[in-house]
Coordinates of C-alpha atoms in Angstrom, one line a residue:
M385 CA 155.6 77.3 31.4
K386 CA 152.7 79.1 33.0
G387 CA 153.3 82.5 34.4
D388 CA 153.5 83.1 38.2
H389 CA 149.9 84.2 38.2
M390 CA 148.8 80.6 37.6
R391 CA 151.1 79.2 40.3
T392 CA 149.2 80.1 43.4
K393 CA 148.8 77.1 45.6
R394 CA 145.8 76.9 48.0
R395 CA 144.5 74.1 50.2
V396 CA 140.8 73.5 49.7
F397 CA 139.0 75.4 52.4
A398 CA 135.6 73.6 52.2
A399 CA 132.7 75.9 52.3
T400 CA 129.3 75.0 53.7
A401 CA 129.2 71.2 53.2
S402 CA 131.5 70.9 50.2
L403 CA 133.7 68.2 51.7
A404 CA 132.1 65.5 49.7
L405 CA 132.6 62.2 48.1
L406 CA 133.3 60.6 45.0
A407 CA 131.4 60.3 41.9
A408 CA 128.1 61.0 40.6
C409 CA 125.4 58.4 41.1
G410 CA 124.1 57.0 37.9
G411 CA 122.3 53.8 38.6
G412 CA 120.8 51.3 36.4
G413 CA 118.9 48.1 36.9
G414 CA 120.0 45.3 39.1
G415 CA 122.6 42.7 38.3
G416 CA 126.1 41.6 39.2
G417 CA 129.0 43.7 40.1
G418 CA 132.4 43.9 38.4
A419 CA 131.9 47.5 37.4
A420 CA 134.6 49.1 39.6
S421 CA 138.2 48.1 39.1
D422 CA 141.7 49.2 39.8
G423 CA 144.8 47.6 38.4
G424 CA 146.6 47.2 41.6
G425 CA 150.0 48.5 42.5
D426 CA 150.7 51.6 44.5
N427 CA 150.4 54.2 41.8
N428 CA 147.0 55.4 42.9
A429 CA 146.3 54.1 46.4
A430 CA 146.5 56.0 49.6
D431 CA 147.8 54.5 52.8
I432 CA 145.0 53.4 55.1
T433 CA 144.8 51.5 58.4
V434 CA 142.2 48.8 58.9
P435 CA 140.9 48.5 62.5
E436 CA 140.1 45.1 64.1
A437 CA 136.6 43.9 63.5
K438 CA 134.5 43.6 66.7
G439 CA 131.6 41.8 65.1
V440 CA 129.1 43.6 67.4
N441 CA 126.1 45.7 66.6
V442 CA 126.8 49.5 66.6
D443 CA 124.8 52.6 65.9
L444 CA 126.0 56.1 65.1
G445 CA 122.8 57.7 66.4
L446 CA 121.9 59.1 63.0
A447 CA 118.6 58.4 61.3
P448 CA 117.2 59.1 57.8
N449 CA 114.5 61.1 59.5
P450 CA 115.4 63.6 60.9
N451 CA 119.1 63.6 59.7
G452 CA 118.5 63.0 56.0
F453 CA 116.6 65.3 53.6
A454 CA 112.9 65.0 53.0
F455 CA 113.2 65.5 49.2
A456 CA 114.7 62.8 47.0
N457 CA 117.9 62.8 45.0
F458 CA 117.6 64.9 41.8
G459 CA 119.3 65.3 38.4
A460 CA 120.7 68.5 37.1
A461 CA 117.5 69.2 35.1
A462 CA 115.4 69.4 38.3
S463 CA 117.0 72.7 39.4
P464 CA 117.9 75.9 37.6
E465 CA 121.0 76.2 39.7
V466 CA 124.4 75.4 38.2
F467 CA 127.9 74.9 39.6
G468 CA 129.6 78.2 38.8
A469 CA 131.9 81.0 39.8
D470 CA 130.4 81.5 43.2
D471 CA 130.9 77.8 44.0
L472 CA 134.5 77.9 42.7
V473 CA 135.3 80.8 45.0
A474 CA 133.5 79.3 48.0
M475 CA 135.5 76.1 47.6
F476 CA 138.9 77.4 46.5
G477 CA 139.0 81.1 47.1
N478 CA 139.4 83.9 44.6
G479 CA 143.1 83.5 43.8
P480 CA 144.4 84.0 40.2
N481 CA 144.3 80.3 39.5
V482 CA 140.5 80.4 40.0
C483 CA 139.5 83.9 39.0
V484 CA 141.1 86.0 36.2
D485 CA 143.6 88.3 37.9
G486 CA 142.3 87.2 41.3
K487 CA 139.5 89.8 41.0
E488 CA 135.9 89.9 42.2
P489 CA 133.3 89.5 40.9
C490 CA 135.0 86.3 39.8
Q491 CA 135.4 85.6 36.1
P492 CA 136.7 82.0 36.2
T493 CA 139.9 81.2 34.5
A494 CA 139.5 79.0 31.5
E495 CA 140.8 76.0 33.4
A496 CA 138.6 76.7 36.4
A497 CA 135.6 77.0 34.1
A498 CA 136.5 73.7 32.5
W499 CA 136.5 72.0 35.9
A500 CA 133.2 73.6 36.7
A501 CA 131.8 72.4 33.4
M502 CA 133.0 68.9 34.2
V503 CA 131.1 69.0 37.5
N504 CA 128.0 70.2 35.7
D505 CA 128.3 67.4 33.0
N506 CA 128.4 64.8 35.7
R507 CA 125.4 66.1 37.7
A508 CA 123.1 65.0 35.0
A509 CA 122.0 61.8 36.6
G510 CA 121.9 62.9 40.3
H511 CA 123.6 64.2 43.4
C512 CA 123.6 61.2 45.8
E513 CA 127.2 61.9 47.0
G514 CA 126.2 65.5 47.8
F515 CA 123.2 64.4 49.8
A516 CA 125.2 61.9 51.8
V517 CA 128.1 64.2 52.7
L518 CA 125.9 67.2 53.5
S519 CA 123.8 65.1 55.8
A520 CA 126.9 63.7 57.5
N521 CA 128.4 67.1 58.0
R522 CA 125.3 68.6 59.5
F523 CA 124.8 65.6 61.8
S524 CA 128.4 65.6 63.0
A525 CA 128.3 69.3 63.7
G526 CA 124.9 69.1 65.5
K527 CA 123.3 71.7 63.3
T528 CA 119.7 72.8 63.5
P529 CA 117.1 72.6 62.1
P530 CA 117.6 69.0 61.2
S531 CA 118.2 68.2 57.5
V532 CA 114.7 66.8 57.1
Q533 CA 113.3 70.3 57.6
L534 CA 115.4 71.9 54.9
T535 CA 113.8 72.4 51.5
M536 CA 115.3 72.3 48.0
D537 CA 115.9 76.1 47.9
P538 CA 118.9 77.6 46.1
T539 CA 121.0 77.6 49.2
V540 CA 120.6 73.9 50.0
T541 CA 120.9 73.0 46.3
K542 CA 124.2 74.8 46.0
D543 CA 125.5 73.1 49.2
I544 CA 124.6 69.7 47.7
M545 CA 126.4 70.6 44.4
R546 CA 129.5 71.6 46.2
A547 CA 129.5 68.5 48.2
F548 CA 129.0 66.5 45.0
A549 CA 131.9 68.2 43.3
T550 CA 134.6 67.1 45.8
Q551 CA 134.3 63.6 44.4
F552 CA 136.8 64.9 41.8
F553 CA 139.6 65.7 44.3
Q554 CA 142.7 63.6 43.9
S555 CA 142.9 62.8 47.6
T556 CA 139.4 61.3 47.6
Q557 CA 140.2 59.3 44.5
E558 CA 143.3 57.8 46.0
E559 CA 141.6 56.8 49.3
T560 CA 138.7 55.3 47.5
I561 CA 141.0 53.2 45.3
A562 CA 142.8 52.0 48.4
W563 CA 139.6 50.9 50.1
Q564 CA 138.4 49.2 46.9
G565 CA 141.4 46.8 47.3
K566 CA 140.3 45.8 50.8
S567 CA 138.0 43.0 51.8
L568 CA 134.4 43.5 52.7
K569 CA 135.3 42.5 56.3
D570 CA 137.9 45.3 56.4
K571 CA 135.3 47.8 55.2
V572 CA 132.7 46.7 57.8
A573 CA 135.4 46.8 60.5
A574 CA 136.2 50.5 59.5
L575 CA 132.5 51.4 59.7
E576 CA 132.2 49.7 63.1
S577 CA 135.0 51.8 64.5
A578 CA 133.7 55.0 62.9
F579 CA 130.2 54.5 64.3
A580 CA 131.6 54.1 67.8
S581 CA 133.0 57.6 67.6
K582 CA 129.5 59.0 67.1
K583 CA 130.7 61.1 64.1
A584 CA 129.7 60.4 60.5
I585 CA 133.2 59.7 59.1
Y586 CA 132.5 57.6 56.0
T587 CA 130.3 57.5 53.0
L588 CA 129.7 54.2 51.2
A589 CA 129.3 53.6 47.5
I590 CA 128.1 50.6 45.5
Y591 CA 128.5 49.9 41.8
T592 CA 127.0 47.9 38.9
A593 CA 127.8 48.1 35.2
E594 CA 125.1 50.7 34.6
G595 CA 126.1 53.1 37.4
G596 CA 127.0 53.8 40.9
H597 CA 125.3 55.1 44.0
A598 CA 126.5 56.8 47.2
V599 CA 124.8 56.5 50.6
L600 CA 125.4 57.4 54.2
P601 CA 125.9 54.4 56.5
Y602 CA 125.0 54.8 60.2
A603 CA 124.6 51.4 61.9
I604 CA 125.6 47.8 61.6
E605 CA 123.4 44.9 62.7
Y606 CA 124.7 41.4 62.6
T607 CA 122.0 38.9 61.7
S608 CA 124.5 36.1 62.1
P609 CA 128.3 36.1 62.7
D610 CA 128.9 36.2 58.9
V611 CA 126.1 38.5 57.8
A612 CA 126.2 42.2 58.5
K613 CA 123.3 44.6 57.7
I614 CA 124.7 48.1 57.1
K615 CA 121.9 50.5 57.7
I616 CA 122.0 53.6 55.4
Y617 CA 120.4 56.9 54.6
D618 CA 119.6 56.6 50.9
S619 CA 118.7 59.8 49.2
N620 CA 116.6 57.9 46.7
W621 CA 114.3 56.9 49.5
P622 CA 114.0 59.8 51.9
G623 CA 113.1 59.0 55.5
Q624 CA 113.0 55.3 54.9
D625 CA 114.9 52.4 56.5
R626 CA 117.3 51.0 53.8
W627 CA 120.4 48.8 54.0
V628 CA 123.2 46.9 52.3
T629 CA 123.5 43.3 53.3
V630 CA 127.1 42.0 53.4
D631 CA 128.0 38.2 53.4
L632 CA 131.4 38.3 55.1
A633 CA 132.0 34.6 54.5
N634 CA 131.5 34.7 50.8
E635 CA 132.7 38.3 50.3
T636 CA 129.4 39.4 48.5
W637 CA 126.8 42.1 49.1
T638 CA 123.3 42.9 48.0
F639 CA 121.4 46.2 47.9
P640 CA 117.7 46.9 47.2
Y641 CA 118.2 49.9 44.9
S642 CA 114.8 50.4 43.4
G643 CA 112.4 48.1 45.3
A644 CA 109.9 50.1 47.4
D645 CA 110.0 47.1 49.7
P646 CA 113.7 46.6 50.5
N647 CA 112.9 43.0 51.6
N648 CA 111.6 42.1 48.2
D649 CA 113.5 43.8 45.3
P650 CA 113.7 41.5 42.3
A651 CA 116.2 43.8 40.7
A652 CA 118.5 44.2 43.7
W653 CA 122.1 45.1 43.0
S654 CA 124.8 42.7 44.1
G655 CA 128.6 42.5 43.9
G656 CA 131.9 41.7 45.5
P657 CA 134.6 43.6 47.4
K658 CA 135.7 45.9 44.6
D659 CA 132.1 47.0 43.9
L660 CA 131.7 48.5 47.4
D661 CA 134.0 51.2 48.8
I662 CA 134.1 53.8 51.5
T663 CA 135.7 57.2 51.6
S664 CA 136.4 59.3 54.7
M665 CA 135.8 62.9 55.3
T666 CA 139.5 63.3 56.1
A667 CA 140.4 62.5 52.5
R668 CA 138.1 65.2 51.2
D669 CA 139.2 67.7 53.8
S670 CA 142.9 67.4 53.0
A671 CA 142.5 68.1 49.3
T672 CA 144.3 70.8 47.3
V673 CA 142.9 72.7 44.4
P674 CA 142.0 70.0 41.8
F675 CA 143.1 72.0 38.7
G676 CA 146.1 74.0 37.6
S677 CA 149.7 73.1 37.4
G678 CA 153.0 74.4 38.8
D679 CA 152.7 73.5 42.5
G680 CA 151.9 69.8 42.5
E681 CA 148.1 70.1 43.1
V682 CA 147.4 67.7 40.3
T683 CA 149.8 64.8 39.8
K684 CA 147.5 62.3 38.0
S685 CA 144.9 62.5 35.3
L686 CA 141.2 62.2 35.9
L687 CA 138.9 61.6 32.9
L688 CA 135.1 61.4 33.0
V689 CA 133.4 59.5 30.2
R690 CA 129.7 60.0 29.5
S691 CA 128.6 57.8 26.6
A692 CA 125.4 56.6 24.9
A693 CA 126.8 53.0 24.9
L694 CA 129.2 50.8 26.8
N695 CA 131.3 50.0 23.8
W696 CA 134.1 52.6 24.3
S697 CA 137.7 51.8 25.3
V698 CA 140.9 53.6 26.3
T699 CA 144.3 52.2 25.4
T700 CA 146.9 53.0 28.1
P701 CA 150.6 52.0 28.2
S702 CA 149.7 49.2 30.6
G703 CA 146.7 47.8 28.7
V704 CA 143.2 48.5 27.5
V705 CA 140.5 50.0 29.8
R706 CA 136.9 49.0 29.1
P707 CA 133.8 49.6 31.3
G708 CA 133.0 46.6 33.4
E709 CA 136.4 44.9 32.9
L710 CA 139.4 44.6 35.1
A711 CA 141.7 47.6 34.8
P712 CA 145.4 47.2 33.8
A713 CA 148.1 48.0 36.3
G714 CA 148.1 51.5 37.8
V715 CA 144.7 52.4 36.3
S716 CA 141.4 52.8 38.1
I717 CA 137.9 52.7 36.4
R718 CA 134.5 52.8 38.0
P719 CA 131.0 54.3 37.4
V720 CA 130.4 57.8 38.5
R721 CA 128.1 57.8 41.6
S722 CA 125.1 60.0 40.8
S723 CA 122.3 57.6 41.4
A724 CA 119.4 58.3 39.2
A725 CA 118.7 54.8 37.8
N726 CA 119.4 55.6 34.2
G727 CA 118.4 52.2 33.2
K728 CA 119.8 49.9 30.5
G729 CA 120.4 51.6 27.2
A730 CA 120.6 55.0 28.8
P731 CA 123.8 57.1 28.9
T732 CA 126.4 56.0 31.5
D733 CA 129.1 57.8 33.3
Y734 CA 132.5 56.4 34.1
M735 CA 135.6 57.8 35.9
I736 CA 139.1 56.9 34.9
F737 CA 142.1 57.7 37.1
V738 CA 145.6 57.2 35.6
P739 CA 149.2 58.1 36.6
A740 CA 151.0 61.1 35.1
N741 CA 152.9 61.1 31.8
Q742 CA 150.7 58.6 30.1
K743 CA 149.4 58.8 26.5
L744 CA 145.8 57.6 26.3
E745 CA 144.0 56.6 23.1
F746 CA 140.1 56.8 23.3
N747 CA 138.0 54.8 20.9
L748 CA 134.5 56.3 20.8
P749 CA 132.2 54.6 18.4
D750 CA 129.0 56.2 19.8
A751 CA 128.0 59.6 21.1
T752 CA 130.4 60.5 23.9
R753 CA 131.6 63.4 25.9
V754 CA 135.0 63.1 27.7
S755 CA 136.1 65.8 30.2
G756 CA 138.9 65.8 32.6
I757 CA 142.0 67.3 34.2
T758 CA 145.6 66.3 33.6
P759 CA 148.6 67.7 35.6
K760 CA 149.0 70.3 32.9
A761 CA 145.6 71.2 31.4
A762 CA 141.9 70.5 31.1
I763 CA 140.6 68.5 28.1
R764 CA 137.3 67.8 26.5
I765 CA 136.3 65.5 23.7
E766 CA 132.9 65.5 22.1
T767 CA 131.6 63.3 19.3
K768 CA 128.4 61.8 17.9
G769 CA 130.5 58.7 17.2
S770 CA 133.8 58.3 15.5
N771 CA 135.3 55.4 13.4
K772 CA 138.3 57.2 12.0
G773 CA 140.9 56.2 14.6
P774 CA 141.5 57.0 18.2
V775 CA 141.5 60.3 20.0
E776 CA 144.9 60.8 21.6
V777 CA 145.2 62.5 25.0
T778 CA 148.5 63.6 26.6
E779 CA 149.1 65.8 29.7
S780 CA 149.4 68.9 27.5
G781 CA 147.5 68.1 24.4
V782 CA 144.7 66.2 22.5
K783 CA 144.4 65.3 18.8
A784 CA 142.0 63.5 16.4
D785 CA 141.7 62.9 12.7
D786 CA 137.9 63.2 12.4
P787 CA 135.9 66.4 11.7
N788 CA 133.1 64.9 13.7
V789 CA 135.2 65.1 16.9
V790 CA 135.4 68.4 18.7
L791 CA 138.4 68.9 20.9
S792 CA 139.0 71.5 23.7
L793 CA 142.1 72.3 25.7
A794 CA 142.3 74.8 28.6
D795 CA 145.5 75.8 30.3
G796 CA 145.4 78.6 32.9
N797 CA 143.4 81.3 31.3
L798 CA 143.9 80.1 27.7
V799 CA 141.4 77.9 26.0
A800 CA 141.0 76.6 22.4
S801 CA 138.5 74.3 20.7
S802 CA 138.6 72.9 17.2
N803 CA 137.4 70.2 14.8
G804 CA 138.7 69.0 11.5
A805 CA 141.0 66.5 9.9
G806 CA 144.5 66.4 11.4
N807 CA 143.1 68.2 14.4
Q808 CA 145.6 68.9 17.2
L809 CA 145.7 71.1 20.3
S810 CA 148.8 71.4 22.4
S811 CA 149.9 73.8 25.1
T812 CA 153.4 75.1 25.8
G813 CA 152.3 76.7 29.1
S814 CA 152.4 80.2 27.6
Q815 CA 150.2 79.6 24.5
I816 CA 148.0 76.9 23.0
D817 CA 148.7 75.9 19.4
V818 CA 145.8 74.9 17.2
N819 CA 146.6 72.9 14.0
V820 CA 143.8 71.7 11.7
T821 CA 143.5 70.5 8.1
A822 CA 140.7 72.3 6.3
P823 CA 138.5 70.6 3.7
N824 CA 140.5 72.0 0.8
G825 CA 143.7 70.5 2.3
E826 CA 145.0 73.8 3.6
Q827 CA 146.8 73.7 7.0
V828 CA 145.3 76.1 9.5
S829 CA 147.4 77.2 12.5
V830 CA 146.3 79.5 15.3
A831 CA 148.2 80.5 18.4
V832 CA 146.1 81.2 21.4
T833 CA 147.8 83.8 23.6
P834 CA 146.9 86.1 26.5
E835 CA 146.1 88.8 24.0
A836 CA 143.3 86.6 22.5
P837 CA 142.8 83.9 25.2
A838 CA 139.7 82.1 23.9
V839 CA 139.5 80.7 20.3
D840 CA 137.3 78.2 18.5
V841 CA 138.4 76.9 15.1
R842 CA 135.5 75.3 13.2
T843 CA 135.3 73.3 9.9
P844 CA 132.3 71.8 8.1
G845 CA 131.0 68.6 9.8
R846 CA 130.3 70.5 13.0
D847 CA 126.9 71.8 13.9
G848 CA 126.3 75.5 12.9
V849 CA 129.2 75.7 10.4
D850 CA 128.4 76.8 6.8
P851 CA 129.1 73.7 4.6
N852 CA 130.5 76.1 2.0
A853 CA 133.1 77.5 4.4
N854 CA 136.6 76.2 4.5
V855 CA 137.2 77.3 8.1
E856 CA 135.7 79.6 10.7
I857 CA 137.9 81.2 13.4
L858 CA 135.9 82.6 16.4
T859 CA 137.7 84.7 18.9
Q860 CA 136.4 86.1 22.1
K861 CA 137.1 89.8 21.9
G862 CA 135.3 91.0 25.0
A863 CA 133.0 89.7 27.8
N864 CA 130.1 89.5 25.4
E865 CA 131.7 90.0 22.0
I866 CA 132.9 87.4 19.5
E867 CA 134.7 88.0 16.2
R868 CA 133.9 85.5 13.5
K869 CA 136.3 85.2 10.6
T870 CA 135.0 83.0 7.8
I871 CA 137.4 81.8 5.0
D872 CA 136.1 80.1 2.0
A873 CA 137.9 77.5 -0.2
T874 CA 139.3 80.3 -2.4
G875 CA 140.8 82.2 0.5
N876 CA 138.2 85.0 0.6
E877 CA 137.7 86.3 4.2
T878 CA 134.7 87.7 5.8
V879 CA 134.8 89.2 9.3
T880 CA 131.8 89.8 11.5
T881 CA 131.2 90.7 15.1
E882 CA 128.4 89.2 17.2
Q883 CA 127.3 89.1 20.8
G884 CA 127.9 86.1 22.9
Q885 CA 130.3 84.0 24.8
L886 CA 132.2 81.0 23.3
E887 CA 131.0 77.7 24.7
N888 CA 134.5 76.7 25.7
T889 CA 134.6 79.6 28.3
Q890 CA 131.3 78.7 29.9
V891 CA 130.8 76.7 33.2
N892 CA 127.6 75.0 31.9
R893 CA 127.7 73.6 28.4
P894 CA 124.7 72.1 26.7
M895 CA 124.4 68.4 26.8
P896 CA 124.0 66.7 23.4
A897 CA 120.5 65.1 23.0
E898 CA 122.0 61.7 22.8
L899 CA 123.6 62.1 26.2
E900 CA 120.7 63.7 28.1
A901 CA 119.6 61.9 31.2
P902 CA 116.1 60.2 31.0
V903 CA 113.3 62.3 32.4
T904 CA 111.7 59.2 34.0
K905 CA 114.1 57.0 35.8
P906 CA 113.3 53.3 35.3
G907 CA 112.5 51.4 38.5
L908 CA 111.9 54.3 40.8
P909 CA 108.6 56.1 41.6
S910 CA 108.5 59.8 40.8
R911 CA 110.3 62.1 43.1
D912 CA 107.0 63.6 44.3
E913 CA 106.0 60.1 45.5
R914 CA 109.1 59.7 47.6
V915 CA 109.0 62.9 49.8
A916 CA 109.5 62.1 53.5
E917 CA 107.2 63.4 56.2
V918 CA 109.0 66.2 58.0
T919 CA 109.7 65.8 61.7
P920 CA 108.2 68.9 63.4
A921 CA 109.6 70.8 66.3
A922 CA 107.8 70.6 69.6
G923 CA 104.3 72.0 69.2
A924 CA 104.6 72.4 65.4
P925 CA 102.2 70.6 63.0
T926 CA 103.6 67.8 60.9
T927 CA 104.2 68.9 57.3
V928 CA 105.6 67.5 54.2
A929 CA 108.5 69.1 52.3
G930 CA 107.3 70.3 48.9
A931 CA 108.4 72.7 46.2
P932 CA 111.6 74.7 46.7
A933 CA 111.2 77.7 49.0
T934 CA 110.9 81.0 47.2
T935 CA 112.5 83.2 49.8
V936 CA 116.2 83.2 50.6
A937 CA 117.9 85.6 53.1
S938 CA 120.8 87.7 51.9
A939 CA 124.4 86.7 52.5
T940 CA 127.1 88.5 54.4
A941 CA 130.8 88.6 53.3
T942 CA 133.0 86.2 55.1
T943 CA 136.8 85.5 55.1
V944 CA 139.0 82.5 55.9
A945 CA 142.1 82.8 58.0
G946 CA 145.3 81.8 56.1
S947 CA 148.5 83.1 54.7
A948 CA 146.5 85.7 52.8
P949 CA 142.9 86.9 53.4
T950 CA 140.6 85.5 50.8
T951 CA 136.9 86.5 50.4
L952 CA 134.7 83.6 49.9
A953 CA 131.2 83.6 48.3
E954 CA 128.8 82.3 50.9
A955 CA 125.4 80.6 50.7
S956 CA 122.5 82.4 52.3
P957 CA 120.8 81.3 55.5
T958 CA 118.1 78.7 54.8
T959 CA 114.5 79.8 55.0
V960 CA 112.1 77.0 56.1
P961 CA 108.7 77.0 54.4
A962 CA 105.6 78.3 56.1
G963 CA 104.2 75.9 58.7
Q964 CA 107.6 74.9 59.9
P965 CA 109.8 76.6 62.5
T966 CA 112.1 79.2 60.8
T967 CA 115.7 79.0 61.9
T968 CA 118.5 81.0 60.4
L969 CA 121.9 79.3 60.3
A970 CA 124.3 82.1 61.3
V971 CA 127.8 82.3 59.7
P972 CA 130.4 82.4 62.5
P973 CA 133.1 85.1 62.2
A974 CA 136.2 84.2 60.2
T975 CA 134.8 81.0 58.7
A976 CA 133.7 79.8 55.4
P977 CA 129.9 80.3 54.7
A978 CA 127.7 78.0 56.7
G979 CA 124.7 77.8 54.4
A980 CA 122.7 74.6 55.0
G981 CA 125.9 72.7 56.0
G982 CA 126.7 75.0 58.9
L983 CA 130.3 73.7 59.2
P984 CA 132.4 74.8 62.2
P985 CA 135.3 77.2 61.8
L986 CA 137.7 76.1 59.1
R987 CA 141.5 75.9 59.5
P988 CA 144.4 76.6 57.2
V989 CA 145.0 72.8 57.2
A990 CA 141.5 71.5 56.8
T991 CA 140.2 68.8 59.1
V992 CA 137.0 66.7 59.1
P993 CA 134.1 69.0 60.3
G994 CA 132.3 68.4 63.5
G995 CA 135.4 67.9 65.7

């Protein structure tokens, strides 16, 4: 059982615009739907109420210009910023389940770092969810300057990342799954009702087998009683009119993903009811901390699979899960929404959401990275491809019998990684036990405890390991000090000390070459060709948003009211490039940082911003 220091429960006090959506946005070419699926039942779904459809045109009052961003959706490689300790603190506070001993500057606990690394892994293809929710929050709150005048500076980029990250909240998962089970008519009816409120309440996502994409819907136009055109802000096409066409009679939809002319896209996406969903701001706003055990924050398992091919599978107690196929009962699978048009043959990202207390067996024949959170731990699996049996995942452990598979397990502030035959990691709550069979048949056992909380057990077959070694045991001895104990086949030991930080403690971990996102996204023009014209303030010249601004104003410390004061890291006021009006977004007293999102004061029980 974890100690009390890991049992702190906090509601998510969203900072800036970090009330976000679901999933990443990895898109591929056109084609049919069938990519998103849940197995039915009530294991995952939230309760939702469907309003009555009016069948009338309705407009929220939002527009891609000025309420969307002028720069296009980008992948992780386009920015030097990463999701890190400051983002964890801004979203969840600096309690001891987030920062070691609850101290500042924050050193993320092993489990918090694993969650951050999962976010960074899934930013590779894009941030469409973050774009959509940040635009929605700023519009609903009436913030100035309008989003189209903000540039891709560190403040705005961080806000988008935080918004993107909330896709991994359990409450957003549950509501999205519930909406996936509704008809297209029900979803259109919900949007009609939301638009009438003049608040941006929902985001919308669409899926194909190669990926998913999130957009911000703002109007509905009926071209006939059975055909609704949902007008959207699409971060892939800044400032442009784009839409999703829904055939209510046939329960189908089409979406011009990559066509510069949305009226003529030969590779338009299409699908059915389960391949289009919506998620409310309320679902994100009511989330609790999405990692850590002991107080019920996490009651289901979320696993993210990034793979070089679509030939992987997961065996669950209720059946086999495969990408693009119907999920068994109680299980949900869909592409991560990151929208960067990876293209056929490029790595894909999928999200699996399963009930608690289930053993999962992953079959991973090609290069794959799996990362995720269970009710008791954070896990990671990495392989260049394995054909030596499945990788088994439980709530508190992971095991494999292939030296080419690297496993990691984080529980509280303990973390271990290992590879080898008979490789098994398991947590008791107070320590992590590592058991590996070395090449000479020797059984190697290591206990990871608070006295040595980060360990990596390495055997030949793993990059960087001496093929003549029997086993290497790396232990983090200090903030920047690693002890390396090398044991050869005869039992001789060599101990050395080196500078560095074990990869399993880092928030941003290198992506294997086989899983890197393509530099050029098939089907879309370059990002530079898709920059929107900036709407000027009265009397100001028209300009175009270009490279990230180089000047960012300094931040001021801010606190959130609650049961205990918690200092949050805040984003800096946004500096608008020369030639545009410069407006500083002030941070109101006793609120989370405003940054580019400029949210209204937060409450101990969070509510949708802009109210």
